[in-house]
PDB file of C-alpha atoms in Angstrom:
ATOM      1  CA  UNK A 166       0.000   0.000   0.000  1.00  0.00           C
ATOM      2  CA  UNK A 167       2.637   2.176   0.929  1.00  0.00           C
ATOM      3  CA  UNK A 168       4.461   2.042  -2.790  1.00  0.00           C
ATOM      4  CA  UNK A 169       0.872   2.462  -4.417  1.00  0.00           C
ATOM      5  CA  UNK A 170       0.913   5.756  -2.422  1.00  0.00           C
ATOM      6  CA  UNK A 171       4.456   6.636  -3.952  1.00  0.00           C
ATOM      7  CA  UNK A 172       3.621   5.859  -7.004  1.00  0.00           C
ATOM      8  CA  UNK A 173       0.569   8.444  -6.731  1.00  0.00           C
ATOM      9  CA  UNK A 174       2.216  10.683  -4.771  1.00  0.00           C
ATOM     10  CA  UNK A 175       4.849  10.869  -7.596  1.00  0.00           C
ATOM     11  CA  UNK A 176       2.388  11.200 -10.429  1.00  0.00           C
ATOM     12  CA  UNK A 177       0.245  14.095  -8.715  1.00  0.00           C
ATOM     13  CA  UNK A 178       3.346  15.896  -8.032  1.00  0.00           C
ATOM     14  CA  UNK A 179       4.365  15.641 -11.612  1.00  0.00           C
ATOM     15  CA  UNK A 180       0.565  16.773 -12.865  1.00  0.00           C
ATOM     16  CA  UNK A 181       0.214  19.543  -9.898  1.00  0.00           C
ATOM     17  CA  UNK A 182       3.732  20.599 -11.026  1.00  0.00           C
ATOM     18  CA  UNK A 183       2.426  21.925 -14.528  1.00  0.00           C
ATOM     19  CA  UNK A 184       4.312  19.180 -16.284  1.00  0.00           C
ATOM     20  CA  UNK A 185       2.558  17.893 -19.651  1.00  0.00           C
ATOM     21  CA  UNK A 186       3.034  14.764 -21.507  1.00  0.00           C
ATOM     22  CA  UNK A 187       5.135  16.457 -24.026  1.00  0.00           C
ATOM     23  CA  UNK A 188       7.822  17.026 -21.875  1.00  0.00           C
ATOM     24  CA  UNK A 189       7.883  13.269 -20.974  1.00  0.00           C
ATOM     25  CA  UNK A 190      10.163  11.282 -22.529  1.00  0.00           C
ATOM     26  CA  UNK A 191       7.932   8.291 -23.939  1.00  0.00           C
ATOM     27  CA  UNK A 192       8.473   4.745 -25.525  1.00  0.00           C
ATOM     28  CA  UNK A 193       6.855   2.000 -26.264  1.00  0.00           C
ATOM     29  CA  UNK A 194       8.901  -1.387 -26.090  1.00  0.00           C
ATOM     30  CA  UNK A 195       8.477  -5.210 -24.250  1.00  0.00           C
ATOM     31  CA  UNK A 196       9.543  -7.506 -21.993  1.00  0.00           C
ATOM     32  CA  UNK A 197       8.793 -10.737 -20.603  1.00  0.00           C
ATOM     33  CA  UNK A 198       7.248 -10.382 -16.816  1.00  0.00           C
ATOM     34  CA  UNK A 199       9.456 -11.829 -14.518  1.00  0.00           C
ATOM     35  CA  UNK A 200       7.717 -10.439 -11.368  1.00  0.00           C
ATOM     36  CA  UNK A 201       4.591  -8.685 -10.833  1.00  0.00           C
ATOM     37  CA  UNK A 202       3.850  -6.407  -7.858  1.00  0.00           C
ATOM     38  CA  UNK A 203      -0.011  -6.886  -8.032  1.00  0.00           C
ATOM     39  CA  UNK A 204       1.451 -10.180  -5.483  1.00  0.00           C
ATOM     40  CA  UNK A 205       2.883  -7.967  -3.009  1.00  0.00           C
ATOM     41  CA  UNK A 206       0.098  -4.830  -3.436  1.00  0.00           C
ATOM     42  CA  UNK A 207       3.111  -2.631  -5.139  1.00  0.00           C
ATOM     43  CA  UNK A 208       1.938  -1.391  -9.270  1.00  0.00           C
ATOM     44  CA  UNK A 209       5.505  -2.624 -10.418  1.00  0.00           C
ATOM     45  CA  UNK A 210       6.918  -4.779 -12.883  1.00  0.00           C
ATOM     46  CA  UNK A 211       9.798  -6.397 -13.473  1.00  0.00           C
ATOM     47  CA  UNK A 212      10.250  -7.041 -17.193  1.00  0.00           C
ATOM     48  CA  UNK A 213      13.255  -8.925 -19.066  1.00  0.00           C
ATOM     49  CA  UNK A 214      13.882  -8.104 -22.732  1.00  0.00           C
ATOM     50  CA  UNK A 215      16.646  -8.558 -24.939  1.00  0.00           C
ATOM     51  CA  UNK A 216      18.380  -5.717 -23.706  1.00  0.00           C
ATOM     52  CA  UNK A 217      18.159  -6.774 -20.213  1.00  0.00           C
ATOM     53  CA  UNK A 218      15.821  -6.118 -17.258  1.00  0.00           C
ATOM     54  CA  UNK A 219      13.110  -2.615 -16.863  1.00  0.00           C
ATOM     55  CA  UNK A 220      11.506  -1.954 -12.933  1.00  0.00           C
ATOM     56  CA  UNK A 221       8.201  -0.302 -14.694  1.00  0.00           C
ATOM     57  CA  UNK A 222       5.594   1.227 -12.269  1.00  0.00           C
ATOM     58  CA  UNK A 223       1.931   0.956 -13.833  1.00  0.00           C
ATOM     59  CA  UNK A 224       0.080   4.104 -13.669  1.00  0.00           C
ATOM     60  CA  UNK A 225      -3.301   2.931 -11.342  1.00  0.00           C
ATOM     61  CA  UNK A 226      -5.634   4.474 -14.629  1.00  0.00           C
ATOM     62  CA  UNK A 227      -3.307   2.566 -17.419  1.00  0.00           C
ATOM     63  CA  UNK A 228      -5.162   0.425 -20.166  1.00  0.00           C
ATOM     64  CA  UNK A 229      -4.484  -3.343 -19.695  1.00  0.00           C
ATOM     65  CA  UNK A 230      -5.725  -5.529 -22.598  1.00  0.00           C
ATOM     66  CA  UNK A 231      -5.244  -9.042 -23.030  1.00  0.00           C
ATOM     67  CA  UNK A 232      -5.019 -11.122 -25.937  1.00  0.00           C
ATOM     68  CA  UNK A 233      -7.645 -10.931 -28.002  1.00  0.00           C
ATOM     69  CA  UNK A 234      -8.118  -7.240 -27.029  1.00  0.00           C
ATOM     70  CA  UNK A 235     -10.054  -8.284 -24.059  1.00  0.00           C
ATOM     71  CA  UNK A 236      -9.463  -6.045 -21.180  1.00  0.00           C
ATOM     72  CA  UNK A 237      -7.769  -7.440 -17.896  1.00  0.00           C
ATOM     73  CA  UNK A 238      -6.593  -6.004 -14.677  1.00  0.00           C
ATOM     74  CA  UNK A 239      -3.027  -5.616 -13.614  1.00  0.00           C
ATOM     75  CA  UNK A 240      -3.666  -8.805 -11.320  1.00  0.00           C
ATOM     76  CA  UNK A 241      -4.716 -10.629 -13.903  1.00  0.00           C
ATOM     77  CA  UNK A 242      -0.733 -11.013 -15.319  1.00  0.00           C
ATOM     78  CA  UNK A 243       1.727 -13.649 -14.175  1.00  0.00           C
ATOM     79  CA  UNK A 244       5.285 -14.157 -14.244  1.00  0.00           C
ATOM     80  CA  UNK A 245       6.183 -15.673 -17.989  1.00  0.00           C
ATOM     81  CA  UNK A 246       3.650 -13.458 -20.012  1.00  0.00           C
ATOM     82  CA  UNK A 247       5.187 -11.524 -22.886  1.00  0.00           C
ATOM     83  CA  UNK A 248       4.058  -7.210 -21.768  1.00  0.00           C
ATOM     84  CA  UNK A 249       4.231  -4.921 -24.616  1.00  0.00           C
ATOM     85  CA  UNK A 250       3.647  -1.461 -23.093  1.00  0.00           C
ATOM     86  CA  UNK A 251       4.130   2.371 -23.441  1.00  0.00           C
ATOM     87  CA  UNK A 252       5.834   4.304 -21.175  1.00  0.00           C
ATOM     88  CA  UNK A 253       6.289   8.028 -20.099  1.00  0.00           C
ATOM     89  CA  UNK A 254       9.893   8.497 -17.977  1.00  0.00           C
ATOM     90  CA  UNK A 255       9.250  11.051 -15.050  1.00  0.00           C
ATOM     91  CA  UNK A 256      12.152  12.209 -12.581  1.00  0.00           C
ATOM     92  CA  UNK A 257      13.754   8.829 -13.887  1.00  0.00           C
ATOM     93  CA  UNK A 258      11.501   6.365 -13.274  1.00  0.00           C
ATOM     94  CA  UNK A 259       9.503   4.924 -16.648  1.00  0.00           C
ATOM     95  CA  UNK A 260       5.660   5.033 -15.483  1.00  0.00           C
ATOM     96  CA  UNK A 261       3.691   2.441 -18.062  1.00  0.00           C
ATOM     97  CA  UNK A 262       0.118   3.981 -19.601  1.00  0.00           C
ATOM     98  CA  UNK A 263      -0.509   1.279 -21.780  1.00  0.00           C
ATOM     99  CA  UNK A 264       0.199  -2.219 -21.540  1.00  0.00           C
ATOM    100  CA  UNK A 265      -0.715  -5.321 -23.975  1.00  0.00           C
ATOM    101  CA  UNK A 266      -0.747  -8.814 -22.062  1.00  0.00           C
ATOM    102  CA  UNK A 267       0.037 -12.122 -24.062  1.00  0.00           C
ATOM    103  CA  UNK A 268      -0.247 -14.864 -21.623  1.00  0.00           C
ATOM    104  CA  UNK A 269       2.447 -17.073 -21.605  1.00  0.00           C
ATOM    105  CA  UNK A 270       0.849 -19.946 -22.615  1.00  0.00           C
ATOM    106  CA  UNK A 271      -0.068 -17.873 -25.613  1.00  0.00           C
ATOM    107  CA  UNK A 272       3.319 -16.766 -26.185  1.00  0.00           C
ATOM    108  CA  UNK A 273       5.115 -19.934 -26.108  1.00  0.00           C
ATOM    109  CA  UNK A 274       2.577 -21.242 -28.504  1.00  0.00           C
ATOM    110  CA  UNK A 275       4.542 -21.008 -31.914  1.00  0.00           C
ATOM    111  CA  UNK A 276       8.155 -22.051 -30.588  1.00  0.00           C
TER     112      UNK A 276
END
């Protein structure tokens, strides 16, 4: 609970501070979830790409959809499922807005 209120804490000083979205420095790119905070009541994620591992914090209002474009909630993700997601970097720290879920069973399907 307590990270939940960093996280919001963060984002409402970064709105209250007059700061738009243009200023943000925003991506889009994946990663395969290794750990996911929903567990532990944090809006984190660990992801692991080719490039190596991204700590993303989930904005609390972000779109989730699943495959299939059915929506889904940030508990709904596991460990193993591929997350493609957009992200806006704030003070440092790379807040996701968007993410798409593939399920891992889904995304081991074709190998």
């Amino acid at each position: 609970m307590r990270t939940v209120g960093a996280v919001l804490g963060l984002v409402g000083m970064v709105l209250g501070a007059g700061v738009g979205v243009a200023a943000a420095d925003e991506r889009a790119d994946w990663g395969t979830a290794v750990s996911v905070g929903a567990d532990s009541g944090s809006y984190t994620l660990l992801l692991e790409n080719d490039q190596g591992f991204s700590l993303i914090a989930l904005d609390p209002f972000a779109t989730i959809q699943g495959a299939g474009l059915r929506q889904m909630t940030f508990s709904d993700i596991r460990p193993g499922d591929r997350i493609d997601y957009a992200v806006a970097s704030w003070a440092g720290m790379d807040v996701a807005e968007m993410l798409h879920v593939t399920p891992r069973r889904h995304a081991n399907a074709g190998r």
